[in-house]
CSV table of C-alpha atoms and ligand atoms in Angstrom, one decimal:
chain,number,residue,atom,x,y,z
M,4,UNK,CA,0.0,0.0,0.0
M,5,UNK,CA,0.8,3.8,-0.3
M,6,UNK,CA,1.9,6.3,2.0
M,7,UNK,CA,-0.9,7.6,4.1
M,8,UNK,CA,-2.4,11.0,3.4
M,9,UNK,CA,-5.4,12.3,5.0
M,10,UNK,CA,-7.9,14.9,3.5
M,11,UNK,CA,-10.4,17.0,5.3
M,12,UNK,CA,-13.0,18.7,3.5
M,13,UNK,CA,-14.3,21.4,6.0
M,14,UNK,CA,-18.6,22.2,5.4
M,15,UNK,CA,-20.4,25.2,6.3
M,16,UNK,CA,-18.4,26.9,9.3
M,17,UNK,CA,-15.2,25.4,8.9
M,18,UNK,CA,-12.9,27.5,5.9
M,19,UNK,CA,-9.5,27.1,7.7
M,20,UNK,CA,-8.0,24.0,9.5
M,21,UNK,CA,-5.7,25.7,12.5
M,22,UNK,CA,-2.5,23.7,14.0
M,23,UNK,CA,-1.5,22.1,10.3
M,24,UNK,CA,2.9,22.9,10.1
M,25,UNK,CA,4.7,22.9,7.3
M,26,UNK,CA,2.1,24.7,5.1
M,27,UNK,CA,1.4,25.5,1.7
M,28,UNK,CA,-0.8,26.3,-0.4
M,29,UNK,CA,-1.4,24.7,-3.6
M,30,UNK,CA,-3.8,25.6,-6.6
M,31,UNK,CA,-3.9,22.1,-8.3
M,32,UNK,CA,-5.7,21.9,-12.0
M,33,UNK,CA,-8.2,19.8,-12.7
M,34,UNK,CA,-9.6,18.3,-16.2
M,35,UNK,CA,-13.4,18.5,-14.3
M,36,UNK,CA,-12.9,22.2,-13.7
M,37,UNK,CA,-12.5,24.4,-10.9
M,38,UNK,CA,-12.5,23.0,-7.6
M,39,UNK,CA,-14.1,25.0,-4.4
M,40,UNK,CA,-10.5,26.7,-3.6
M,41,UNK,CA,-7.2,26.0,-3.4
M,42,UNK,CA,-5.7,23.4,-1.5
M,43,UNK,CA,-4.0,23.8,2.1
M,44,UNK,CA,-0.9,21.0,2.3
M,45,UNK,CA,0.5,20.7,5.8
M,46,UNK,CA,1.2,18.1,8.4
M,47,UNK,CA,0.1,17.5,11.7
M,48,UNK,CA,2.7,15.3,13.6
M,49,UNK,CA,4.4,12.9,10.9
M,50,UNK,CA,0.6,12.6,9.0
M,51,UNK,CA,0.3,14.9,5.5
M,52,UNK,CA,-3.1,16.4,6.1
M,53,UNK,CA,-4.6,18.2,2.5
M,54,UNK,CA,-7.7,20.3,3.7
M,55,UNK,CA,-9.9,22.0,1.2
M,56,UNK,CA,-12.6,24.2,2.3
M,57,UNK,CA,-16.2,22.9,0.9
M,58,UNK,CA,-18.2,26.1,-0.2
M,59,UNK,CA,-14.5,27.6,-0.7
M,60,UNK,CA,-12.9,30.7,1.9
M,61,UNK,CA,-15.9,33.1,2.4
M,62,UNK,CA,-18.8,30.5,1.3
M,63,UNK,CA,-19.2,31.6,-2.2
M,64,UNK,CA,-20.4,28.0,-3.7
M,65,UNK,CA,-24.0,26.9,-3.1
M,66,UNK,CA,-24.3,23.1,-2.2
M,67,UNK,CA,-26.0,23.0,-6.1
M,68,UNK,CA,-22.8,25.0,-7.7
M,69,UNK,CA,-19.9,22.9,-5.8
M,70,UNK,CA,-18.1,21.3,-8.6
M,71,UNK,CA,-17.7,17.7,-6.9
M,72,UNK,CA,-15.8,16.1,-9.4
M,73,UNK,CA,-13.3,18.6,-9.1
M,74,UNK,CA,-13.0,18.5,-5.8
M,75,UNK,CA,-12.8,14.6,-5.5
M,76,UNK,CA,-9.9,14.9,-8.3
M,77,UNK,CA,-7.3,17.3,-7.3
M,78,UNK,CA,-7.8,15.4,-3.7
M,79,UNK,CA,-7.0,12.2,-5.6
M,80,UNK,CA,-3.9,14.4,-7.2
M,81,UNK,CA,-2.4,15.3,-4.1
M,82,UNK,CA,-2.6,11.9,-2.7
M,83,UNK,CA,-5.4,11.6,-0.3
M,84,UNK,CA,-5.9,8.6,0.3
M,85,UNK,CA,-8.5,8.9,3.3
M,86,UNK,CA,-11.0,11.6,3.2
M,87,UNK,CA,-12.8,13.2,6.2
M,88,UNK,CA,-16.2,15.1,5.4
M,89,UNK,CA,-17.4,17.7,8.2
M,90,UNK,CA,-20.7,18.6,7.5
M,91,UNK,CA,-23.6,20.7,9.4
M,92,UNK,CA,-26.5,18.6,9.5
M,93,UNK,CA,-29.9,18.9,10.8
M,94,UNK,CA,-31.4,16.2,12.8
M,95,UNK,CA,-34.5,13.6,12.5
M,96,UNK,CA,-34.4,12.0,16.0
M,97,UNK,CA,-34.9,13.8,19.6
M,98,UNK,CA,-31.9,11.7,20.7
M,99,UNK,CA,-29.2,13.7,17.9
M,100,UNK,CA,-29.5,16.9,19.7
M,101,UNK,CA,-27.2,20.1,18.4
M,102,UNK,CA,-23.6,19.9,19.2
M,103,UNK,CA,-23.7,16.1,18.9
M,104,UNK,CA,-21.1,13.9,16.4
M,105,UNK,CA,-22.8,11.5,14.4
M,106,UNK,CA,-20.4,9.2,12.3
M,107,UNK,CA,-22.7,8.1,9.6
M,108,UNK,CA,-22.5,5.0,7.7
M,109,UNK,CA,-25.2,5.2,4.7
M,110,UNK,CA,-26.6,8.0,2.2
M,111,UNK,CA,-30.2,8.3,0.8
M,112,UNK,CA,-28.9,10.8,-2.5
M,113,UNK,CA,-31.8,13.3,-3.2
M,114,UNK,CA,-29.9,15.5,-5.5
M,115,UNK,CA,-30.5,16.3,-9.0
M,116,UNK,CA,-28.4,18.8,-10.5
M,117,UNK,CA,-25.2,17.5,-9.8
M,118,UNK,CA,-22.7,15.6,-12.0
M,119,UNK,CA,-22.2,12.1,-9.5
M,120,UNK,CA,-19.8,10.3,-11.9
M,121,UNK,CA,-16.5,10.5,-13.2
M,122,UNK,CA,-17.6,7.5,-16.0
M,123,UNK,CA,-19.7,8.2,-18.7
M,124,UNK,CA,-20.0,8.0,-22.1
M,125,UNK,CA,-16.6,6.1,-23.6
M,126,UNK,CA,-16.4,4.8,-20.4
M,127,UNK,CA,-18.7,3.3,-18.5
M,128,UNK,CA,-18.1,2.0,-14.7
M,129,UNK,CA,-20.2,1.0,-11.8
M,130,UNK,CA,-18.9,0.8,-8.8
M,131,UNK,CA,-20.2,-0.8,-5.6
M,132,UNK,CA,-21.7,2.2,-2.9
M,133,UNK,CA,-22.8,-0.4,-1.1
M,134,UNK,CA,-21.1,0.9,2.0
M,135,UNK,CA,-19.9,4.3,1.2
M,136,UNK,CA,-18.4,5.1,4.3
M,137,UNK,CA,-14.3,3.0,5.4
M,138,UNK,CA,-15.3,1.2,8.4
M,139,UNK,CA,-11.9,1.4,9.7
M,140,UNK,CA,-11.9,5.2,9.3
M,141,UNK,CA,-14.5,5.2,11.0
M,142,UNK,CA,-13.0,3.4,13.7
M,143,UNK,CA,-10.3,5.8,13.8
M,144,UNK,CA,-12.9,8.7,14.1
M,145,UNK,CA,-14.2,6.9,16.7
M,146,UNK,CA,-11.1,5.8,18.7
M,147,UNK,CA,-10.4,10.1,18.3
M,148,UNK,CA,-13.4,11.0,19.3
M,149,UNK,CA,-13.3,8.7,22.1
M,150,UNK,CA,-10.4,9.6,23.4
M,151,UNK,CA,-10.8,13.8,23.3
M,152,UNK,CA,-14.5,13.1,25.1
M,153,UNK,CA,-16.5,14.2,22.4
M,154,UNK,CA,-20.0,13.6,22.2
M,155,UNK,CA,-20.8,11.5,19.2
M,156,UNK,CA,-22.7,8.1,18.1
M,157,UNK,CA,-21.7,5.8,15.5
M,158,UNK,CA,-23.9,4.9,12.8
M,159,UNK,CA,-26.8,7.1,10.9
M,160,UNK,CA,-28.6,7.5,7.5
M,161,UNK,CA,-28.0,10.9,6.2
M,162,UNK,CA,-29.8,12.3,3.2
M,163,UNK,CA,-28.7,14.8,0.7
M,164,UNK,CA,-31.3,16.9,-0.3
M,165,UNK,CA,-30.8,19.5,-3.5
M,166,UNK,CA,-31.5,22.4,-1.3
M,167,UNK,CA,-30.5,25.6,-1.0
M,168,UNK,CA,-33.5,25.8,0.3
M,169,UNK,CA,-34.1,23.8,3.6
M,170,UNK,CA,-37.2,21.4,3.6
M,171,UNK,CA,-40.7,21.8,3.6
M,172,UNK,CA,-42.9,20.8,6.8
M,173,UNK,CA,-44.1,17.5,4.8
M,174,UNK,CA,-40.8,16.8,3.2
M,175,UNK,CA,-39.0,16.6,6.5
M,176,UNK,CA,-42.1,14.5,8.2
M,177,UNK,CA,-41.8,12.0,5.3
M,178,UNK,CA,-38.2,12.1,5.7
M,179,UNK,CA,-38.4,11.0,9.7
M,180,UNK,CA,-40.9,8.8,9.2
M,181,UNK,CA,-38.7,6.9,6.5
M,182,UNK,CA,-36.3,6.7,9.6
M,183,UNK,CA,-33.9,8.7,8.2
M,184,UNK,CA,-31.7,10.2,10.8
M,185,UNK,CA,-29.8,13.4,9.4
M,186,UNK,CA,-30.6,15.8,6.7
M,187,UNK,CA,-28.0,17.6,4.3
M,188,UNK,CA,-26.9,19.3,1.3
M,189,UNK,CA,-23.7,18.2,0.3
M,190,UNK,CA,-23.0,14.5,1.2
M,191,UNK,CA,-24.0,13.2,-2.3
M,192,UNK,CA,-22.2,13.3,-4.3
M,193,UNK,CA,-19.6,13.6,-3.0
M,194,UNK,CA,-19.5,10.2,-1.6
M,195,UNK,CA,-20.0,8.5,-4.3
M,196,UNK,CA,-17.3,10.2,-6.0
M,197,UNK,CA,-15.0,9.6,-3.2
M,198,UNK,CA,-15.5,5.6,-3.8
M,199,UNK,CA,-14.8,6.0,-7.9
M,200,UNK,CA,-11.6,7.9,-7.0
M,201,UNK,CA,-10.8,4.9,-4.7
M,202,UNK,CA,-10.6,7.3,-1.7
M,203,UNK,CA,-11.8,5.9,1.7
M,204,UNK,CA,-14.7,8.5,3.1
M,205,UNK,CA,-16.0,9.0,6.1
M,206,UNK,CA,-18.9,12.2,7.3
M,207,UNK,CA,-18.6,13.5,10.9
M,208,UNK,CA,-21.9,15.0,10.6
M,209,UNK,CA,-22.2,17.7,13.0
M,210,UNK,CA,-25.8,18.0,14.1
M,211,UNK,CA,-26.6,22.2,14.5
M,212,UNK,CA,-30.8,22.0,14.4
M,213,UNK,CA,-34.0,20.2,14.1
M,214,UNK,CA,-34.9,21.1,10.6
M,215,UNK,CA,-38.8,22.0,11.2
M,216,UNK,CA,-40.3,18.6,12.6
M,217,UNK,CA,-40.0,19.2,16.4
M,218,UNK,CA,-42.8,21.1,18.1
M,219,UNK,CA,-40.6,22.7,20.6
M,220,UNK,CA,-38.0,23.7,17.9
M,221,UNK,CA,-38.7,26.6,14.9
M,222,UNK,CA,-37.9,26.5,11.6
M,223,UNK,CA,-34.1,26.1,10.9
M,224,UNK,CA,-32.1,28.9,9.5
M,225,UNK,CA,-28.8,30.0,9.0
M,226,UNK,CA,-28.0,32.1,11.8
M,227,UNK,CA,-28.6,29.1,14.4
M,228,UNK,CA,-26.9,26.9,12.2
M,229,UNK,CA,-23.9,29.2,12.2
M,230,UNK,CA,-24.0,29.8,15.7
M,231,UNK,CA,-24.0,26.1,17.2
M,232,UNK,CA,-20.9,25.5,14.3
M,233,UNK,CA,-19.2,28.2,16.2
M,234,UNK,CA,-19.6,26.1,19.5
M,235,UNK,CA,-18.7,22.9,17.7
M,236,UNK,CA,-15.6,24.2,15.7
M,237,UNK,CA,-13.0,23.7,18.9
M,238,UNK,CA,-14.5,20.4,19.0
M,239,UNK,CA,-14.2,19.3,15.2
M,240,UNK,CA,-10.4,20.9,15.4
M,241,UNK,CA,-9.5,18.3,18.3
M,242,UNK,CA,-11.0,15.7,16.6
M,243,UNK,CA,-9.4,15.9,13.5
M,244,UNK,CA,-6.1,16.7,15.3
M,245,UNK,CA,-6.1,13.7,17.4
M,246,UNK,CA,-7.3,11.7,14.4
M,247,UNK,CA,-4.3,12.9,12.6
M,248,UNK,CA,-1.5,12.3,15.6
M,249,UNK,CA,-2.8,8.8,15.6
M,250,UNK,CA,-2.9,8.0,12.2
M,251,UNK,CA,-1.2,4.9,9.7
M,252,UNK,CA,1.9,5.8,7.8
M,253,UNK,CA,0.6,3.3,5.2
M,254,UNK,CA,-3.1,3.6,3.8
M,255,UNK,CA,-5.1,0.3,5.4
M,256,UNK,CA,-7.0,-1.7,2.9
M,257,UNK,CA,-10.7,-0.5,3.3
M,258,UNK,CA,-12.9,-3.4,4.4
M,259,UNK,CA,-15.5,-1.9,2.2
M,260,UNK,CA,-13.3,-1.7,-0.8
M,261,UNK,CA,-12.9,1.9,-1.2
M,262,UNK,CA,-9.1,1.4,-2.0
M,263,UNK,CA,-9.9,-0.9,-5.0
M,264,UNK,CA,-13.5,-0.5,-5.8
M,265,UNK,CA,-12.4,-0.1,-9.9
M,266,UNK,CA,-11.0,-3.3,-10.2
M,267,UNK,CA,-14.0,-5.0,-12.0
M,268,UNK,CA,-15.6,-1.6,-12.8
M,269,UNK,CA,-15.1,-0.5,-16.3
M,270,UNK,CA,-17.3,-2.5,-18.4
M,271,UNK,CA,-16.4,-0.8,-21.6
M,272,UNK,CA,-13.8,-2.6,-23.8
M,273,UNK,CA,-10.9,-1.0,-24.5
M,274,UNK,CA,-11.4,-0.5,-28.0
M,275,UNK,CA,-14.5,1.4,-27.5
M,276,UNK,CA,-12.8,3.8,-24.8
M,277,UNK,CA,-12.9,7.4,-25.9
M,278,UNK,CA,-9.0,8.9,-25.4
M,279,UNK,CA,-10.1,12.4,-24.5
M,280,UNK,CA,-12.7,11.0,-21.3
M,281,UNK,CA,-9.3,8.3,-20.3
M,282,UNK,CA,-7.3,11.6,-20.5
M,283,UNK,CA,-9.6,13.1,-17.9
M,284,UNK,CA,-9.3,10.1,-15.6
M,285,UNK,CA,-5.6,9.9,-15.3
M,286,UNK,CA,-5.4,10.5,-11.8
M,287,UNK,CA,-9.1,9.0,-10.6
M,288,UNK,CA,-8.7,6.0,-12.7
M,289,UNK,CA,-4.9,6.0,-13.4
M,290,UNK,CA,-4.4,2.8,-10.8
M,291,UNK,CA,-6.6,0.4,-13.3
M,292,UNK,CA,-6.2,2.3,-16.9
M,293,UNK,CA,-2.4,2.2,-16.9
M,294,UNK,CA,-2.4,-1.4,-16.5
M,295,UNK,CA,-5.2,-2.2,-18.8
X,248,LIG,C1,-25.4,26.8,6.4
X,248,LIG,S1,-26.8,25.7,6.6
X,248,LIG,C2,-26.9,24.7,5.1
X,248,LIG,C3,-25.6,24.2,4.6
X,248,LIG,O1,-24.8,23.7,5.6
X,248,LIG,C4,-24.4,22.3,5.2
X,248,LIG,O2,-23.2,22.5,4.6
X,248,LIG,P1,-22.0,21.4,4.7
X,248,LIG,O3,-22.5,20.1,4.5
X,248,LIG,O4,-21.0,21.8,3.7
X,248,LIG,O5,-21.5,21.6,6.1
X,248,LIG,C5,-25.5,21.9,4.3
X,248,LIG,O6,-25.2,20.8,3.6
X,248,LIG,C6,-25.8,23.1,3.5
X,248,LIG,O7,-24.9,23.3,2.5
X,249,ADE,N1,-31.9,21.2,8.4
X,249,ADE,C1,-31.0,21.1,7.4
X,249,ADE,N2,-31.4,20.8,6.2
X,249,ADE,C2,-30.4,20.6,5.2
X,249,ADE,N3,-29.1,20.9,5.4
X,249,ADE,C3,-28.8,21.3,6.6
X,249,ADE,N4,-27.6,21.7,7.1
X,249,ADE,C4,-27.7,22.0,8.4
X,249,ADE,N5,-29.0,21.9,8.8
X,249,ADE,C5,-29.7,21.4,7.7
């Protein structure tokens, strides 16, 4: 396996990753356009951290106008090999009250204007999303998490809704009573993406509100949002730094397959492969198409 290099994609809230040495920053090009901002390269202990700020520095970029793809590939280019999501999520059960950590494990994808493959035309794929989130980086958030005395639960169903709008009073009742647990904008798809790219992805959802189900809660908005992500961003800091001291020089196999989910992908034979899309998936792909 290869060295080790952890990625952190920072959600509403989070636009800077403090305590990272040895930094730089690096504006990396990308055949599937312009990611959210440039990259920040550092290190925290021995670990190469690469953090890229989700909605880029300032929150210019909509959940709907993120450029995914891009984001996933110039991750993949600077070597992550493990990818962290930190995203503000509202909540479907009592129990996930705001402030808590929720380490999901599945997505329910209710996007639809986003590009959520890197395959396509010339080249088609399917990968298995089976289990979209690295159980052993999810361990690891755990262990962190754990040991800095966070409040957090493992395991959840988030879903991505298109947004920017938040949901409707029926749209989030049907959502709980599907038994969903969290509710997003920016999960899918970037998970999905993660898993063609062959990085292991794991979402700390960070639950700030109730959405509008509960009777004792209002309407969510951005301000409350914002304001429990200000509580919560000392606590997402030591997470990810303790998660960094502790972790592998060498990337860990991903019980879920994340680190070789293209190996019986591509379906299209090689013949029929169009050289300007295999151009553009040098760095996703580059693993299986060099030795095809
Ligand atoms: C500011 S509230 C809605 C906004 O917050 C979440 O962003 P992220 O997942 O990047 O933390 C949510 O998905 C919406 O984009
Ligand atoms: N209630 C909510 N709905 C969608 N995205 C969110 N992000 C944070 N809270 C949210």
């Amino acid at each position: 396996m290869s060295e080790a290099v952890l990625g952190i994609i920072g959600g509403s809230g989070i636009y800077d990753l403090p305590g990272l040495t040895d930094i730089r920053e690096e504006r990396i090009e990308s055949p599937w356009g312009e990611p959210s901002d440039a990259l920040r390269i550092g290190r925290i202990g021995s670990t190469k951290i690469v953090f890229l700020p989700r909605h880029g520095r300032g929150h210019a970029l909509s959940p709907s106008d993120i450029n995914y793809r891009a984001n996933i590939d110039v991750l993949k280019r600077a070597g992550v090999t493990d990818l962290v999501s930190l995203s503000a999520c509202g909540s479907y059960k009592a129990e996930l009250y705001p402030g808590l950590f929720v380490l999901v494990d599945q997505f329910v994808d209710r996007t639809s204007r986003r590009e959520s493959s890197f395959f396509g035309k010339g080249c088609v794929a399917h990968v298995s999303v089976a289990h979209p989130v690295g159980p052993g980086l999810q361990n690891r958030l755990a262990e962190a998490a754990e040991a800095e005395e966070l409040p957090f639960v493992r395991g959840g169903t988030l879903v991505t809704m298109e947004g920017p709008q938040f949901s409707t009073y029926a749209e989030s009742m049907t959502y709980r009573g599907l038994g969903y647990d969290l509710i997003g904008m920016t999960a899918m798809p970037e998970a999905k993406l993660a898993r063609e790219a062959e990085i292991t992805y794991a979402t700390v959802a960070m639950v700030t509100d109730y959405d509008c189900w509960h009777e004792l809660h209002g309407a969510v908005d951005v301000a409350s949002v914002v304001a429990v992500l200000h509580e919560n961003a000392d606590k997402a800091r030591r997470l990810v730094a303790r998660l960094a001291a502790d972790f592998p020089a060498e990337r860990e196999p991903c019980p879920a397959g994340s680190h070789n989910a293209l190996d019986n992908a591509i379906i299209t034979a090689p013949a029929f492969r169009d050289p300007a899309l295999l151009a553009k998936l040098d760095a996703v792909a580059g693993r299986v198409l060099k030795s095809a």
